[in-house]
Amino acid sequence: MTPLDIVVIGLSLSSSWGNGHATTFRSLLRGMNSLGHRTLFLECDRPWYAQNRDLPDPDFCDFALYDDVAHLARRFGARIAAADAVIVGSYVQDGVAALDAALRLAPGRTSFYDIDTPVTLAKLDRGEEDYVAARQIPCLAAYFSFTGGPTLDRLERRFGAAHALPLYCSVEPERYRNTGAAQRWDLGYLGTYSADRQPTLERLLIEPARRLPDRRFVVAGPQYPGDIAWPDNVERIAHLPPAQHADFYSAQRYTLNVTRADMIAAGWSPSVRLFEAAAIGTPILSDAWDGLEALLPGGVAIARGTTDVVAALEDDDDGARLVMAAAAQRIVLADHTGLARAGQLAQALRRLKDWQLDGRQNRALAARA
């Protein structure tokens, strides 16, 4: 089967600092490379990523930086126009203009990959169009969504997406396996600070740490305000590059999954951190949202409040905890690897490759001309 030539314009591939997009794209594009497809990843050169690049020269795809949308179109326009498929990601700098450029250069072959779908739709409901505009959605070949479930129907019915397809994040099992690291923490959390996640982190980690002063906790991730009152038994790691994630998860008795409010409301929004921990075999405590137990049946413990976390940490019987972790690991290694996700993406792109624009899309494109 002829390999696909794909251009991806995404938030970041080169730096995992302050974002989960980089690890999601790395896993997906390594999978695409393993399947024989060719990908060019284009990233807007931003100083905060330039100062924290942990993958400046990926060996699984072509990679280039651009300064702004005009530079993007001028330097890479021919490659975009010739590609079998173009995928623009969420939170791209000047994303609406970048998506307009891609739609102009590759009409009928440009899709959007939303790694933040519930946040995006909440923004659109408020009239905020930071990186995708409502008018662009009907023009897309496909709207690939980090979120599955009912949100896909909403994208098609309300926003006019021709094809709303789930494309969950994924994990690379070669990089996420238990390292045998000595257990250092009873409960850990990995995530960039987010104001809407912080109350849950307070309830499910910080307050349990106060109640269990003899237990050890850790929170890794950047941008936490300096005025947070961390208990003495909570270790802080300001930035943890992906190369250290496996050791980090391996050294935890439990790991905590905390979900943004918009994603809880939408459901069916598994984070890359959830899959990373599961692949390593670390038992997971998570806040509750629709779809979690369907995605990882028997593989996660739901923590609805501080009492649930304290009870789990005080239970020294490891049997049930390890059975639960093994169930999550089996599911993730079977269905949620980068190779599995790349196969799903390639299959979808092949279906779209020869698809002719229907009347609705032609009208949408004409309206924008």
Short mmCIF file of C-alpha atoms in Angstrom, two decimals:
data_model
loop_
_atom_site.label_atom_id
_atom_site.label_comp_id
_atom_site.label_asym_id
_atom_site.label_seq_id
_atom_site.Cartn_x
_atom_site.Cartn_y
_atom_site.Cartn_z
CA MET A 1 0.00 0.00 0.00
CA THR A 2 1.40 3.41 -0.97
CA PRO A 3 2.69 5.37 2.05
CA LEU A 4 0.95 8.62 2.92
CA ASP A 5 2.67 12.01 2.80
CA ILE A 6 1.35 14.07 5.72
CA VAL A 7 2.01 17.58 7.01
CA VAL A 8 1.19 18.33 10.66
CA ILE A 9 1.10 21.88 12.01
CA GLY A 10 1.06 21.47 15.77
CA LEU A 11 1.64 23.28 19.04
CA SER A 12 4.93 21.57 19.78
CA LEU A 13 6.90 18.43 19.03
CA SER A 14 10.31 19.63 20.18
CA SER A 15 9.43 20.66 23.75
CA SER A 16 7.23 18.97 26.34
CA TRP A 17 7.51 21.97 28.66
CA GLY A 18 4.09 23.01 29.93
CA ASN A 19 2.08 20.93 27.45
CA GLY A 20 0.92 17.38 26.80
CA HIS A 21 0.77 17.87 23.05
CA ALA A 22 4.42 17.00 22.48
CA THR A 23 4.22 13.50 23.94
CA THR A 24 0.92 12.88 22.12
CA PHE A 25 2.40 13.88 18.77
CA ARG A 26 5.63 11.95 19.41
CA SER A 27 3.77 8.73 20.09
CA LEU A 28 1.45 9.16 17.11
CA LEU A 29 4.17 10.13 14.62
CA ARG A 30 6.55 7.41 15.73
CA GLY A 31 3.69 5.03 15.02
CA MET A 32 3.14 6.58 11.59
CA ASN A 33 6.84 6.22 10.84
CA SER A 34 6.75 2.55 11.85
CA LEU A 35 3.92 2.04 9.36
CA GLY A 36 6.04 3.59 6.60
CA HIS A 37 4.30 6.95 6.28
CA ARG A 38 6.17 10.23 5.80
CA THR A 39 5.37 13.17 8.06
CA LEU A 40 6.58 16.77 8.21
CA PHE A 41 5.87 18.45 11.56
CA LEU A 42 5.82 22.24 11.54
CA GLU A 43 6.10 24.14 14.83
CA CYS A 44 5.90 27.87 15.45
CA ASP A 45 9.17 28.96 17.06
CA ARG A 46 8.27 30.27 20.51
CA PRO A 47 10.88 31.35 23.12
CA TRP A 48 9.38 29.31 25.98
CA TYR A 49 9.76 26.14 23.91
CA ALA A 50 13.12 27.15 22.47
CA GLN A 51 14.48 27.36 26.01
CA ASN A 52 13.17 23.89 26.91
CA ARG A 53 13.62 21.64 23.87
CA ASP A 54 14.00 17.99 24.87
CA LEU A 55 13.61 16.65 21.31
CA PRO A 56 15.16 19.19 18.92
CA ASP A 57 15.91 16.69 16.15
CA PRO A 58 13.32 13.87 15.95
CA ASP A 59 14.40 10.81 13.98
CA PHE A 60 10.87 9.61 13.10
CA CYS A 61 9.67 12.54 10.97
CA ASP A 62 10.84 15.67 9.19
CA PHE A 63 10.76 18.67 11.50
CA ALA A 64 10.97 22.41 10.92
CA LEU A 65 10.25 25.67 12.71
CA TYR A 66 8.46 28.68 11.28
CA ASP A 67 8.28 32.28 12.51
CA ASP A 68 4.68 33.22 11.69
CA VAL A 69 1.87 32.22 9.34
CA ALA A 70 3.26 34.25 6.44
CA HIS A 71 6.58 32.45 6.83
CA LEU A 72 4.74 29.12 7.11
CA ALA A 73 2.91 29.64 3.81
CA ARG A 74 5.92 31.07 2.00
CA ARG A 75 8.45 28.42 3.01
CA PHE A 76 6.25 25.32 3.25
CA GLY A 77 3.32 26.15 0.98
CA ALA A 78 4.43 23.80 -1.81
CA ARG A 79 4.87 20.89 0.59
CA ILE A 80 1.46 21.57 2.17
CA ALA A 81 -0.22 21.78 -1.24
CA ALA A 82 1.31 18.48 -2.37
CA ALA A 83 0.55 16.49 0.80
CA ASP A 84 -1.96 13.64 0.88
CA ALA A 85 -3.26 15.09 4.14
CA VAL A 86 -2.67 18.19 6.26
CA ILE A 87 -3.49 18.18 9.97
CA VAL A 88 -3.57 21.38 12.03
CA GLY A 89 -3.59 20.91 15.80
CA SER A 90 -5.28 22.80 18.61
CA TYR A 91 -3.60 25.68 20.46
CA VAL A 92 -1.33 26.46 17.51
CA GLN A 93 -0.02 30.02 17.59
CA ASP A 94 -2.28 32.16 15.36
CA GLY A 95 -4.15 28.92 14.73
CA VAL A 96 -7.12 30.42 12.86
CA ALA A 97 -4.79 32.03 10.33
CA ALA A 98 -2.69 28.86 10.09
CA LEU A 99 -5.80 26.77 9.46
CA ASP A 100 -7.02 29.26 6.85
CA ALA A 101 -3.67 28.95 5.08
CA ALA A 102 -3.84 25.14 5.13
CA LEU A 103 -7.45 25.12 3.87
CA ARG A 104 -6.45 27.43 1.04
CA LEU A 105 -3.39 25.39 0.07
CA ALA A 106 -4.92 21.93 0.55
CA PRO A 107 -8.72 22.17 0.25
CA GLY A 108 -10.48 18.89 0.89
CA ARG A 109 -7.33 17.43 2.46
CA THR A 110 -7.01 19.58 5.58
CA SER A 111 -8.19 18.24 8.95
CA PHE A 112 -8.07 19.53 12.50
CA TYR A 113 -6.71 17.49 15.43
CA ASP A 114 -8.18 18.80 18.66
CA ILE A 115 -6.22 17.62 21.69
CA ASP A 116 -8.38 19.95 23.81
CA THR A 117 -11.88 19.37 22.40
CA PRO A 118 -14.04 20.20 25.47
CA VAL A 119 -11.98 23.36 26.09
CA THR A 120 -12.31 24.29 22.41
CA LEU A 121 -16.08 23.86 22.37
CA ALA A 122 -16.48 25.81 25.60
CA LYS A 123 -14.48 28.63 24.00
CA LEU A 124 -16.60 28.53 20.85
CA ASP A 125 -19.75 28.69 22.98
CA ARG A 126 -18.37 31.92 24.48
CA GLY A 127 -17.50 33.30 21.05
CA GLU A 128 -13.77 32.79 21.59
CA GLU A 129 -11.90 31.59 18.50
CA ASP A 130 -8.29 31.46 19.66
CA TYR A 131 -7.06 28.67 17.39
CA VAL A 132 -10.06 27.44 15.37
CA ALA A 133 -13.10 29.37 14.13
CA ALA A 134 -16.61 27.96 13.90
CA ARG A 135 -16.75 28.95 10.22
CA GLN A 136 -13.76 26.68 9.49
CA ILE A 137 -15.22 23.47 10.89
CA PRO A 138 -17.54 22.65 7.93
CA CYS A 139 -14.56 23.13 5.59
CA LEU A 140 -12.51 20.37 7.21
CA ALA A 141 -12.03 16.94 5.68
CA ALA A 142 -12.23 15.59 9.24
CA TYR A 143 -12.32 16.86 12.79
CA PHE A 144 -10.14 14.45 14.78
CA SER A 145 -10.99 14.72 18.44
CA PHE A 146 -9.16 13.87 21.65
CA THR A 147 -12.67 13.39 23.08
CA GLY A 148 -15.02 10.64 21.95
CA GLY A 149 -18.59 9.84 22.94
CA PRO A 150 -21.48 12.32 22.53
CA THR A 151 -19.10 15.19 21.73
CA LEU A 152 -18.58 13.75 18.25
CA ASP A 153 -22.30 14.02 17.49
CA ARG A 154 -22.27 17.60 18.75
CA LEU A 155 -19.41 18.50 16.42
CA GLU A 156 -21.35 17.21 13.44
CA ARG A 157 -24.83 18.46 14.35
CA ARG A 158 -24.08 21.84 15.85
CA PHE A 159 -20.81 22.85 14.22
CA GLY A 160 -21.23 21.17 10.84
CA ALA A 161 -18.19 18.88 10.90
CA ALA A 162 -18.38 16.52 7.93
CA HIS A 163 -16.59 13.75 9.83
CA ALA A 164 -15.97 13.97 13.60
CA LEU A 165 -13.70 11.06 14.52
CA PRO A 166 -12.14 10.04 17.84
CA LEU A 167 -8.35 10.12 17.97
CA TYR A 168 -7.41 9.60 21.59
CA CYS A 169 -3.89 10.20 22.79
CA SER A 170 -1.59 7.19 23.06
CA VAL A 171 1.55 5.86 24.69
CA GLU A 172 4.80 4.34 23.49
CA PRO A 173 5.26 1.04 25.33
CA GLU A 174 8.98 0.98 24.50
CA ARG A 175 9.43 4.16 26.55
CA TYR A 176 6.79 3.56 29.20
CA ARG A 177 7.57 0.36 31.04
CA ASN A 178 8.31 -0.26 34.69
CA THR A 179 11.94 0.54 35.45
CA GLY A 180 12.08 -1.23 38.80
CA ALA A 181 12.72 2.09 40.56
CA ALA A 182 12.49 1.92 44.34
CA GLN A 183 9.18 3.19 45.68
CA ARG A 184 9.58 6.79 46.82
CA TRP A 185 6.02 8.07 46.96
CA ASP A 186 2.65 6.76 48.06
CA LEU A 187 0.83 9.06 45.63
CA GLY A 188 2.07 11.24 42.81
CA TYR A 189 0.68 13.58 40.19
CA LEU A 190 2.15 14.84 36.92
CA GLY A 191 0.55 17.86 35.26
CA THR A 192 0.99 21.52 34.42
CA TYR A 193 -0.84 23.89 36.77
CA SER A 194 -4.41 24.63 35.75
CA ALA A 195 -6.74 26.77 37.84
CA ASP A 196 -9.71 24.49 37.18
CA ARG A 197 -7.76 21.36 38.16
CA GLN A 198 -6.29 22.84 41.32
CA PRO A 199 -9.36 22.35 43.58
CA THR A 200 -9.36 18.65 42.67
CA LEU A 201 -5.63 18.41 43.35
CA GLU A 202 -6.26 20.07 46.71
CA ARG A 203 -9.02 17.57 47.55
CA LEU A 204 -7.34 14.41 46.22
CA LEU A 205 -3.66 14.97 47.04
CA ILE A 206 -2.88 18.00 49.17
CA GLU A 207 -5.52 17.38 51.84
CA PRO A 208 -4.69 13.63 52.00
CA ALA A 209 -1.05 14.65 52.51
CA ARG A 210 -2.09 16.81 55.46
CA ARG A 211 -4.07 13.94 56.97
CA LEU A 212 -1.31 11.40 56.38
CA PRO A 213 1.92 13.15 57.42
CA ASP A 214 3.86 9.87 57.43
CA ARG A 215 3.04 9.17 53.77
CA ARG A 216 5.01 10.63 50.86
CA PHE A 217 3.55 12.59 47.96
CA VAL A 218 4.87 14.32 44.84
CA VAL A 219 3.55 16.85 42.32
CA ALA A 220 5.53 17.35 39.10
CA GLY A 221 4.85 20.06 36.55
CA PRO A 222 5.46 23.76 35.84
CA GLN A 223 3.59 27.02 36.40
CA TYR A 224 2.27 26.40 39.91
CA PRO A 225 1.79 29.70 41.77
CA GLY A 226 4.20 30.48 44.56
CA ASP A 227 1.45 30.97 47.13
CA ILE A 228 0.29 27.32 47.22
CA ALA A 229 0.73 25.93 50.74
CA TRP A 230 2.38 22.58 50.04
CA PRO A 231 2.53 20.24 53.06
CA ASP A 232 6.05 19.22 54.09
CA ASN A 233 5.50 15.67 52.83
CA VAL A 234 4.68 16.82 49.27
CA GLU A 235 7.75 16.96 47.05
CA ARG A 236 7.68 19.42 44.14
CA ILE A 237 9.37 18.84 40.76
CA ALA A 238 9.14 21.92 38.54
CA HIS A 239 9.58 20.12 35.22
CA LEU A 240 9.85 16.43 34.43
CA PRO A 241 10.94 15.66 30.85
CA PRO A 242 9.42 12.59 29.16
CA ALA A 243 12.66 10.62 29.49
CA GLN A 244 12.10 10.61 33.27
CA HIS A 245 8.39 9.74 33.24
CA ALA A 246 8.90 5.97 33.44
CA ASP A 247 11.05 6.24 36.57
CA PHE A 248 8.59 8.73 38.06
CA TYR A 249 5.58 6.44 37.66
CA SER A 250 7.52 3.32 38.62
CA ALA A 251 8.41 4.90 41.98
CA GLN A 252 4.76 5.53 42.96
CA ARG A 253 2.44 3.25 44.89
CA TYR A 254 -0.49 5.07 43.26
CA THR A 255 -0.64 7.83 40.68
CA LEU A 256 -3.39 10.44 40.55
CA ASN A 257 -5.29 11.41 37.40
CA VAL A 258 -6.94 14.86 37.54
CA THR A 259 -9.15 16.11 34.72
CA ARG A 260 -10.00 19.64 33.61
CA ALA A 261 -13.57 20.79 34.29
CA ASP A 262 -14.57 21.08 30.63
CA MET A 263 -13.29 17.56 29.99
CA ILE A 264 -15.19 16.15 32.96
CA ALA A 265 -18.36 17.76 31.60
CA ALA A 266 -17.80 16.24 28.14
CA GLY A 267 -16.56 12.85 29.35
CA TRP A 268 -14.61 10.41 27.18
CA SER A 269 -11.41 12.45 27.45
CA PRO A 270 -8.55 10.21 28.61
CA SER A 271 -5.31 12.08 29.18
CA VAL A 272 -1.94 10.93 27.93
CA ARG A 273 -0.80 10.73 31.57
CA LEU A 274 -3.54 8.17 32.25
CA PHE A 275 -2.24 5.92 29.48
CA GLU A 276 1.39 6.43 30.48
CA ALA A 277 0.78 5.31 34.05
CA ALA A 278 -1.32 2.36 32.91
CA ALA A 279 1.35 1.18 30.46
CA ILE A 280 3.92 1.16 33.25
CA GLY A 281 1.61 -0.75 35.56
CA THR A 282 1.17 1.95 38.18
CA PRO A 283 -2.20 1.74 39.98
CA ILE A 284 -4.39 4.75 39.18
CA LEU A 285 -6.66 6.84 41.39
CA SER A 286 -8.80 9.17 39.27
CA ASP A 287 -11.53 11.73 39.54
CA ALA A 288 -14.81 10.59 37.97
CA TRP A 289 -16.04 11.28 34.42
CA ASP A 290 -18.24 9.54 31.87
CA GLY A 291 -16.38 7.02 29.77
CA LEU A 292 -13.49 6.36 32.15
CA GLU A 293 -14.70 2.96 33.31
CA ALA A 294 -15.70 2.03 29.75
CA LEU A 295 -12.22 2.87 28.47
CA LEU A 296 -10.40 1.13 31.34
CA PRO A 297 -12.88 -1.39 32.80
CA GLY A 298 -11.58 -2.74 36.07
CA GLY A 299 -8.37 -0.76 35.65
CA VAL A 300 -8.87 2.37 37.73
CA ALA A 301 -10.10 3.31 41.20
CA ILE A 302 -12.47 6.29 41.36
CA ALA A 303 -11.70 8.85 44.07
CA ARG A 304 -14.64 11.17 44.70
CA GLY A 305 -13.13 12.89 47.69
CA THR A 306 -10.35 13.03 50.25
CA THR A 307 -11.75 10.10 52.23
CA ASP A 308 -11.47 7.76 49.23
CA VAL A 309 -7.80 8.65 48.73
CA VAL A 310 -6.95 8.27 52.41
CA ALA A 311 -8.68 4.87 52.52
CA ALA A 312 -6.76 3.66 49.46
CA LEU A 313 -3.41 4.78 50.85
CA GLU A 314 -4.05 3.25 54.27
CA ASP A 315 -5.00 -0.12 52.76
CA ASP A 316 -1.77 -2.13 52.80
CA ASP A 317 -3.23 -5.13 50.96
CA ASP A 318 -1.52 -4.90 47.57
CA GLY A 319 -3.50 -7.69 45.91
CA ALA A 320 -6.48 -5.73 44.59
CA ARG A 321 -4.31 -2.73 43.75
CA LEU A 322 -1.99 -4.79 41.55
CA VAL A 323 -4.85 -6.68 39.86
CA MET A 324 -6.40 -3.34 38.94
CA ALA A 325 -3.09 -2.04 37.55
CA ALA A 326 -2.58 -5.19 35.48
CA ALA A 327 -6.06 -4.81 33.93
CA ALA A 328 -5.32 -1.22 32.86
CA GLN A 329 -1.96 -2.23 31.49
CA ARG A 330 -3.42 -5.00 29.32
CA ILE A 331 -6.02 -2.67 27.83
CA VAL A 332 -3.60 0.16 27.09
CA LEU A 333 -0.93 -2.07 25.53
CA ALA A 334 -3.56 -3.67 23.30
CA ASP A 335 -5.58 -0.62 22.22
CA HIS A 336 -3.85 2.65 23.07
CA THR A 337 -0.27 2.50 21.81
CA GLY A 338 1.16 4.93 19.29
CA LEU A 339 1.24 2.17 16.69
CA ALA A 340 -2.43 1.33 17.25
CA ARG A 341 -3.42 4.99 17.08
CA ALA A 342 -1.33 5.55 13.94
CA GLY A 343 -3.12 2.64 12.27
CA GLN A 344 -6.47 4.25 13.08
CA LEU A 345 -5.33 7.62 11.71
CA ALA A 346 -3.89 6.13 8.52
CA GLN A 347 -7.08 4.18 7.89
CA ALA A 348 -9.18 7.32 8.33
CA LEU A 349 -6.92 9.39 6.07
CA ARG A 350 -7.08 6.77 3.34
CA ARG A 351 -10.87 6.89 3.48
CA LEU A 352 -10.73 10.66 3.14
CA LYS A 353 -7.99 10.83 0.52
CA ASP A 354 -10.23 10.25 -2.49
CA TRP A 355 -13.31 11.76 -0.94
CA GLN A 356 -14.73 14.57 -3.08
CA LEU A 357 -16.03 17.73 -1.45
CA ASP A 358 -19.80 17.56 -1.11
CA GLY A 359 -22.14 20.47 -1.66
CA ARG A 360 -22.03 21.57 1.97
CA GLN A 361 -18.26 21.90 1.95
CA ASN A 362 -18.24 23.60 -1.45
CA ARG A 363 -20.70 26.17 -0.11
CA ALA A 364 -18.59 26.68 3.01
CA LEU A 365 -15.44 27.19 0.96
CA ALA A 366 -17.21 29.52 -1.46
CA ALA A 367 -18.50 31.62 1.43
CA ARG A 368 -14.92 32.09 2.63
CA ALA A 369 -13.49 32.99 -0.78
#
